[in-house]
Amino acid sequence: MLHIIDDEDVIRDSLSWLARSRQIAAMTYSSGEQFLTALDQPLRFDPAGDCILLDVRMPQLSGISLFDLLSEKKLTKRLPVIFLTGHGDVPMAVDSLKRGAFDFFEKPFNDNKLMDRVQEALALSREAGHAAAVHDRLASLSAREKEVLDLILQGKMNKVIADHLGISMRTVEVHRAHIFDKMQVKTAVELAGILK
């Protein structure tokens, strides 16, 4: 989902149209405050990725201030920010990029270049979402399941794992089944693939 945050109706409308021309779903917000209100709802990231197009200069909460809030909440990996400005300067662009912004475009911008960067940001967001999901699944494993997992990843057979851990082969089979279930995989190859 592309989140377009700009205080100008015409900019929001044209960016929304531009996103639709690339089959990118978009939501528009007239202020940073409106976006934060939406963000305060149960936060659901889009499996296709999320990205923010953010105007630097807006009344009340500026784009830079909103970016700072998102950074404090550690959301900029899942919500990469592309700044848009009609008043940008080089130091502002450099500073925002150093602090983790995905990109910085001055108005008027090249539509295709902007949408290419949006698609790259969405891909980055998807990857971050995948990594977060895998991390959450790993965290759900018990200490013993993590021990079994390490040995599975080393290519050890159930009998070797059982001998190594001093447990029965049947117990290893149960742990293996729980690991595969929690990690949402069917094979050790799939398991190794998602943990790369």
PDB file of C-alpha atoms in Angstrom:
ATOM      1  CA  MET A   1       0.000   0.000   0.000  1.00  0.00           C
ATOM      2  CA  LEU A   2       1.301   3.432  -0.930  1.00  0.00           C
ATOM      3  CA  HIS A   3       0.508   6.048   1.728  1.00  0.00           C
ATOM      4  CA  ILE A   4       0.452   9.540   0.186  1.00  0.00           C
ATOM      5  CA  ILE A   5       0.734  12.335   2.740  1.00  0.00           C
ATOM      6  CA  ASP A   6       0.484  15.842   1.284  1.00  0.00           C
ATOM      7  CA  ASP A   7      -1.567  18.904   2.218  1.00  0.00           C
ATOM      8  CA  GLU A   8      -2.360  19.726  -1.430  1.00  0.00           C
ATOM      9  CA  ASP A   9      -5.430  17.999  -2.912  1.00  0.00           C
ATOM     10  CA  VAL A  10      -4.104  18.170  -6.468  1.00  0.00           C
ATOM     11  CA  ILE A  11      -0.808  16.487  -5.511  1.00  0.00           C
ATOM     12  CA  ARG A  12      -2.601  13.706  -3.604  1.00  0.00           C
ATOM     13  CA  ASP A  13      -4.963  13.116  -6.519  1.00  0.00           C
ATOM     14  CA  SER A  14      -2.227  13.050  -9.161  1.00  0.00           C
ATOM     15  CA  LEU A  15       0.009  10.735  -7.091  1.00  0.00           C
ATOM     16  CA  SER A  16      -2.928   8.431  -6.399  1.00  0.00           C
ATOM     17  CA  TRP A  17      -3.712   8.286 -10.132  1.00  0.00           C
ATOM     18  CA  LEU A  18      -0.036   7.661 -10.897  1.00  0.00           C
ATOM     19  CA  ALA A  19       0.040   4.762  -8.392  1.00  0.00           C
ATOM     20  CA  ARG A  20      -3.107   3.230  -9.919  1.00  0.00           C
ATOM     21  CA  SER A  21      -1.459   3.400 -13.359  1.00  0.00           C
ATOM     22  CA  ARG A  22       1.151   0.990 -11.937  1.00  0.00           C
ATOM     23  CA  GLN A  23      -1.441  -1.193 -10.164  1.00  0.00           C
ATOM     24  CA  ILE A  24      -0.279   0.073  -6.756  1.00  0.00           C
ATOM     25  CA  ALA A  25      -2.993   0.494  -4.136  1.00  0.00           C
ATOM     26  CA  ALA A  26      -2.876   3.922  -2.504  1.00  0.00           C
ATOM     27  CA  MET A  27      -4.363   5.735   0.491  1.00  0.00           C
ATOM     28  CA  THR A  28      -4.204   9.515   0.803  1.00  0.00           C
ATOM     29  CA  TYR A  29      -3.872  11.726   3.884  1.00  0.00           C
ATOM     30  CA  SER A  30      -4.067  15.519   4.002  1.00  0.00           C
ATOM     31  CA  SER A  31      -1.792  15.798   7.044  1.00  0.00           C
ATOM     32  CA  GLY A  32       0.691  13.938   9.161  1.00  0.00           C
ATOM     33  CA  GLU A  33      -1.831  13.973  11.994  1.00  0.00           C
ATOM     34  CA  GLN A  34      -4.422  12.209   9.830  1.00  0.00           C
ATOM     35  CA  PHE A  35      -1.857   9.521   8.967  1.00  0.00           C
ATOM     36  CA  LEU A  36      -0.911   9.071  12.646  1.00  0.00           C
ATOM     37  CA  THR A  37      -4.593   8.639  13.534  1.00  0.00           C
ATOM     38  CA  ALA A  38      -4.862   5.882  10.913  1.00  0.00           C
ATOM     39  CA  LEU A  39      -1.608   4.376  12.196  1.00  0.00           C
ATOM     40  CA  ASP A  40      -3.028   4.247  15.733  1.00  0.00           C
ATOM     41  CA  GLN A  41      -5.697   1.808  14.549  1.00  0.00           C
ATOM     42  CA  PRO A  42      -4.665  -1.834  14.765  1.00  0.00           C
ATOM     43  CA  LEU A  43      -1.579  -1.674  12.563  1.00  0.00           C
ATOM     44  CA  ARG A  44      -1.872  -4.054   9.617  1.00  0.00           C
ATOM     45  CA  PHE A  45       0.976  -4.050   7.172  1.00  0.00           C
ATOM     46  CA  ASP A  46       0.142  -4.882   3.571  1.00  0.00           C
ATOM     47  CA  PRO A  47       1.660  -8.243   2.523  1.00  0.00           C
ATOM     48  CA  ALA A  48       2.511  -6.523  -0.793  1.00  0.00           C
ATOM     49  CA  GLY A  49       4.552  -3.955   1.150  1.00  0.00           C
ATOM     50  CA  ASP A  50       4.012  -0.411   2.347  1.00  0.00           C
ATOM     51  CA  CYS A  51       5.665   2.864   1.389  1.00  0.00           C
ATOM     52  CA  ILE A  52       5.092   6.508   2.316  1.00  0.00           C
ATOM     53  CA  LEU A  53       5.285   9.450  -0.067  1.00  0.00           C
ATOM     54  CA  LEU A  54       5.698  12.344   2.355  1.00  0.00           C
ATOM     55  CA  ASP A  55       5.591  16.080   1.698  1.00  0.00           C
ATOM     56  CA  VAL A  56       8.334  17.828   3.657  1.00  0.00           C
ATOM     57  CA  ARG A  57       6.457  21.071   4.329  1.00  0.00           C
ATOM     58  CA  MET A  58       2.979  20.795   5.757  1.00  0.00           C
ATOM     59  CA  PRO A  59       1.173  22.931   8.323  1.00  0.00           C
ATOM     60  CA  GLN A  60       1.339  21.753  11.947  1.00  0.00           C
ATOM     61  CA  LEU A  61       3.224  18.438  11.782  1.00  0.00           C
ATOM     62  CA  SER A  62       5.934  18.687   9.105  1.00  0.00           C
ATOM     63  CA  GLY A  63       7.060  15.723   7.051  1.00  0.00           C
ATOM     64  CA  ILE A  64      10.423  15.747   8.824  1.00  0.00           C
ATOM     65  CA  SER A  65       8.710  15.640  12.248  1.00  0.00           C
ATOM     66  CA  LEU A  66       6.475  12.764  11.124  1.00  0.00           C
ATOM     67  CA  PHE A  67       9.538  10.914   9.810  1.00  0.00           C
ATOM     68  CA  ASP A  68      11.233  11.422  13.183  1.00  0.00           C
ATOM     69  CA  LEU A  69       8.198   9.902  14.956  1.00  0.00           C
ATOM     70  CA  LEU A  70       8.219   6.893  12.617  1.00  0.00           C
ATOM     71  CA  SER A  71      11.963   6.475  13.195  1.00  0.00           C
ATOM     72  CA  GLU A  72      11.479   6.552  16.980  1.00  0.00           C
ATOM     73  CA  LYS A  73       8.876   3.794  16.631  1.00  0.00           C
ATOM     74  CA  LYS A  74      11.319   1.833  14.429  1.00  0.00           C
ATOM     75  CA  LEU A  75       8.792   1.679  11.584  1.00  0.00           C
ATOM     76  CA  THR A  76      10.903   2.991   8.695  1.00  0.00           C
ATOM     77  CA  LYS A  77      11.951  -0.499   7.530  1.00  0.00           C
ATOM     78  CA  ARG A  78       8.310  -1.588   7.179  1.00  0.00           C
ATOM     79  CA  LEU A  79       7.236   1.902   6.059  1.00  0.00           C
ATOM     80  CA  PRO A  80      10.056   3.260   3.856  1.00  0.00           C
ATOM     81  CA  VAL A  81       9.703   7.029   3.389  1.00  0.00           C
ATOM     82  CA  ILE A  82      10.201   8.895   0.143  1.00  0.00           C
ATOM     83  CA  PHE A  83      10.213  12.639   0.739  1.00  0.00           C
ATOM     84  CA  LEU A  84       8.655  15.037  -1.753  1.00  0.00           C
ATOM     85  CA  THR A  85       9.329  18.764  -1.652  1.00  0.00           C
ATOM     86  CA  GLY A  86       9.010  21.870  -3.728  1.00  0.00           C
ATOM     87  CA  HIS A  87      11.408  23.676  -1.407  1.00  0.00           C
ATOM     88  CA  GLY A  88      14.116  21.097  -0.871  1.00  0.00           C
ATOM     89  CA  ASP A  89      17.734  21.848  -0.450  1.00  0.00           C
ATOM     90  CA  VAL A  90      20.755  19.590  -0.640  1.00  0.00           C
ATOM     91  CA  PRO A  91      21.531  19.584   3.118  1.00  0.00           C
ATOM     92  CA  MET A  92      17.912  18.599   3.932  1.00  0.00           C
ATOM     93  CA  ALA A  93      18.038  15.743   1.414  1.00  0.00           C
ATOM     94  CA  VAL A  94      21.403  14.486   2.646  1.00  0.00           C
ATOM     95  CA  ASP A  95      20.292  14.673   6.282  1.00  0.00           C
ATOM     96  CA  SER A  96      17.030  12.797   5.662  1.00  0.00           C
ATOM     97  CA  LEU A  97      18.827  10.054   3.728  1.00  0.00           C
ATOM     98  CA  LYS A  98      21.470   9.693   6.443  1.00  0.00           C
ATOM     99  CA  ARG A  99      18.698   9.287   9.002  1.00  0.00           C
ATOM    100  CA  GLY A 100      17.073   6.454   7.065  1.00  0.00           C
ATOM    101  CA  ALA A 101      14.743   7.970   4.468  1.00  0.00           C
ATOM    102  CA  PHE A 102      14.466   5.791   1.382  1.00  0.00           C
ATOM    103  CA  ASP A 103      14.722   8.664  -1.104  1.00  0.00           C
ATOM    104  CA  PHE A 104      14.133  12.374  -1.657  1.00  0.00           C
ATOM    105  CA  PHE A 105      12.454  13.926  -4.729  1.00  0.00           C
ATOM    106  CA  GLU A 106      12.075  17.580  -5.606  1.00  0.00           C
ATOM    107  CA  LYS A 107       8.862  18.766  -7.283  1.00  0.00           C
ATOM    108  CA  PRO A 108       8.425  18.659 -10.202  1.00  0.00           C
ATOM    109  CA  PHE A 109       9.695  15.092 -10.391  1.00  0.00           C
ATOM    110  CA  ASN A 110       9.908  12.484 -13.107  1.00  0.00           C
ATOM    111  CA  ASP A 111       6.785  10.317 -12.667  1.00  0.00           C
ATOM    112  CA  ASN A 112       8.426   7.108 -13.870  1.00  0.00           C
ATOM    113  CA  LYS A 113      11.519   7.514 -11.696  1.00  0.00           C
ATOM    114  CA  LEU A 114       9.341   8.219  -8.661  1.00  0.00           C
ATOM    115  CA  MET A 115       7.133   5.167  -9.250  1.00  0.00           C
ATOM    116  CA  ASP A 116      10.192   2.985  -9.886  1.00  0.00           C
ATOM    117  CA  ARG A 117      11.524   4.028  -6.465  1.00  0.00           C
ATOM    118  CA  VAL A 118       8.102   3.403  -4.897  1.00  0.00           C
ATOM    119  CA  GLN A 119       8.154  -0.140  -6.270  1.00  0.00           C
ATOM    120  CA  GLU A 120      11.671  -0.649  -4.881  1.00  0.00           C
ATOM    121  CA  ALA A 121      10.523   0.654  -1.482  1.00  0.00           C
ATOM    122  CA  LEU A 122       7.524  -1.698  -1.544  1.00  0.00           C
ATOM    123  CA  ALA A 123       9.876  -4.620  -2.259  1.00  0.00           C
ATOM    124  CA  LEU A 124      12.087  -3.569   0.675  1.00  0.00           C
ATOM    125  CA  SER A 125       9.014  -3.373   2.908  1.00  0.00           C
ATOM    126  CA  ARG A 126       7.914  -6.868   1.816  1.00  0.00           C
ATOM    127  CA  GLU A 127      11.372  -8.231   2.670  1.00  0.00           C
ATOM    128  CA  ALA A 128      11.293  -6.520   6.071  1.00  0.00           C
ATOM    129  CA  GLY A 129       7.830  -7.972   6.665  1.00  0.00           C
ATOM    130  CA  HIS A 130       9.024 -11.449   5.730  1.00  0.00           C
ATOM    131  CA  ALA A 131      12.047 -11.132   8.035  1.00  0.00           C
ATOM    132  CA  ALA A 132       9.834  -9.922  10.905  1.00  0.00           C
ATOM    133  CA  ALA A 133       7.444 -12.851  10.399  1.00  0.00           C
ATOM    134  CA  VAL A 134      10.309 -15.370  10.412  1.00  0.00           C
ATOM    135  CA  HIS A 135      11.739 -13.713  13.540  1.00  0.00           C
ATOM    136  CA  ASP A 136       8.350 -13.994  15.279  1.00  0.00           C
ATOM    137  CA  ARG A 137       8.064 -17.661  14.311  1.00  0.00           C
ATOM    138  CA  LEU A 138      11.576 -18.367  15.616  1.00  0.00           C
ATOM    139  CA  ALA A 139      10.697 -16.630  18.881  1.00  0.00           C
ATOM    140  CA  SER A 140       7.741 -19.014  19.288  1.00  0.00           C
ATOM    141  CA  LEU A 141      10.069 -22.046  19.441  1.00  0.00           C
ATOM    142  CA  SER A 142      10.923 -23.544  22.816  1.00  0.00           C
ATOM    143  CA  ALA A 143      14.565 -23.792  23.906  1.00  0.00           C
ATOM    144  CA  ARG A 144      14.617 -27.519  23.081  1.00  0.00           C
ATOM    145  CA  GLU A 145      13.001 -26.899  19.675  1.00  0.00           C
ATOM    146  CA  LYS A 146      15.757 -24.359  18.937  1.00  0.00           C
ATOM    147  CA  GLU A 147      18.386 -26.986  19.794  1.00  0.00           C
ATOM    148  CA  VAL A 148      16.699 -29.465  17.459  1.00  0.00           C
ATOM    149  CA  LEU A 149      16.381 -26.761  14.793  1.00  0.00           C
ATOM    150  CA  ASP A 150      20.125 -26.045  14.893  1.00  0.00           C
ATOM    151  CA  LEU A 151      20.881 -29.725  14.362  1.00  0.00           C
ATOM    152  CA  ILE A 152      18.309 -30.040  11.566  1.00  0.00           C
ATOM    153  CA  LEU A 153      19.979 -27.093   9.825  1.00  0.00           C
ATOM    154  CA  GLN A 154      23.311 -28.900  10.129  1.00  0.00           C
ATOM    155  CA  GLY A 155      21.738 -31.755   8.154  1.00  0.00           C
ATOM    156  CA  LYS A 156      21.665 -34.215  11.062  1.00  0.00           C
ATOM    157  CA  MET A 157      19.298 -37.179  10.932  1.00  0.00           C
ATOM    158  CA  ASN A 158      16.750 -37.790  13.711  1.00  0.00           C
ATOM    159  CA  LYS A 159      18.804 -40.618  15.250  1.00  0.00           C
ATOM    160  CA  VAL A 160      21.927 -38.448  15.418  1.00  0.00           C
ATOM    161  CA  ILE A 161      19.916 -35.573  16.926  1.00  0.00           C
ATOM    162  CA  ALA A 162      18.430 -37.932  19.519  1.00  0.00           C
ATOM    163  CA  ASP A 163      21.871 -39.281  20.465  1.00  0.00           C
ATOM    164  CA  HIS A 164      23.376 -35.797  20.602  1.00  0.00           C
ATOM    165  CA  LEU A 165      20.613 -34.402  22.841  1.00  0.00           C
ATOM    166  CA  GLY A 166      20.114 -37.569  24.917  1.00  0.00           C
ATOM    167  CA  ILE A 167      16.436 -37.900  23.996  1.00  0.00           C
ATOM    168  CA  SER A 168      14.394 -40.534  22.182  1.00  0.00           C
ATOM    169  CA  MET A 169      14.038 -40.544  18.425  1.00  0.00           C
ATOM    170  CA  ARG A 170      10.253 -40.236  18.854  1.00  0.00           C
ATOM    171  CA  THR A 171      10.771 -37.026  20.886  1.00  0.00           C
ATOM    172  CA  VAL A 172      12.951 -35.651  18.081  1.00  0.00           C
ATOM    173  CA  GLU A 173      10.187 -36.464  15.580  1.00  0.00           C
ATOM    174  CA  VAL A 174       7.648 -34.595  17.717  1.00  0.00           C
ATOM    175  CA  HIS A 175       9.964 -31.575  18.030  1.00  0.00           C
ATOM    176  CA  ARG A 176      10.641 -31.644  14.290  1.00  0.00           C
ATOM    177  CA  ALA A 177       6.892 -31.679  13.559  1.00  0.00           C
ATOM    178  CA  HIS A 178       6.326 -28.748  15.952  1.00  0.00           C
ATOM    179  CA  ILE A 179       9.201 -26.796  14.393  1.00  0.00           C
ATOM    180  CA  PHE A 180       7.899 -27.321  10.858  1.00  0.00           C
ATOM    181  CA  ASP A 181       4.389 -26.364  11.975  1.00  0.00           C
ATOM    182  CA  LYS A 182       5.498 -23.198  13.792  1.00  0.00           C
ATOM    183  CA  MET A 183       7.859 -22.164  11.001  1.00  0.00           C
ATOM    184  CA  GLN A 184       5.160 -22.930   8.384  1.00  0.00           C
ATOM    185  CA  VAL A 185       7.313 -25.217   6.244  1.00  0.00           C
ATOM    186  CA  LYS A 186       7.024 -28.806   5.052  1.00  0.00           C
ATOM    187  CA  THR A 187      10.676 -29.763   4.541  1.00  0.00           C
ATOM    188  CA  ALA A 188      14.136 -29.068   5.973  1.00  0.00           C
ATOM    189  CA  VAL A 189      15.079 -27.524   2.630  1.00  0.00           C
ATOM    190  CA  GLU A 190      12.221 -25.006   2.924  1.00  0.00           C
ATOM    191  CA  LEU A 191      13.256 -24.346   6.532  1.00  0.00           C
ATOM    192  CA  ALA A 192      16.843 -23.610   5.508  1.00  0.00           C
ATOM    193  CA  GLY A 193      15.556 -21.397   2.704  1.00  0.00           C
ATOM    194  CA  ILE A 194      13.520 -19.075   4.908  1.00  0.00           C
ATOM    195  CA  LEU A 195      16.345 -18.798   7.445  1.00  0.00           C
ATOM    196  CA  LYS A 196      19.001 -17.645   4.944  1.00  0.00           C
TER     197      LYS A 196
END
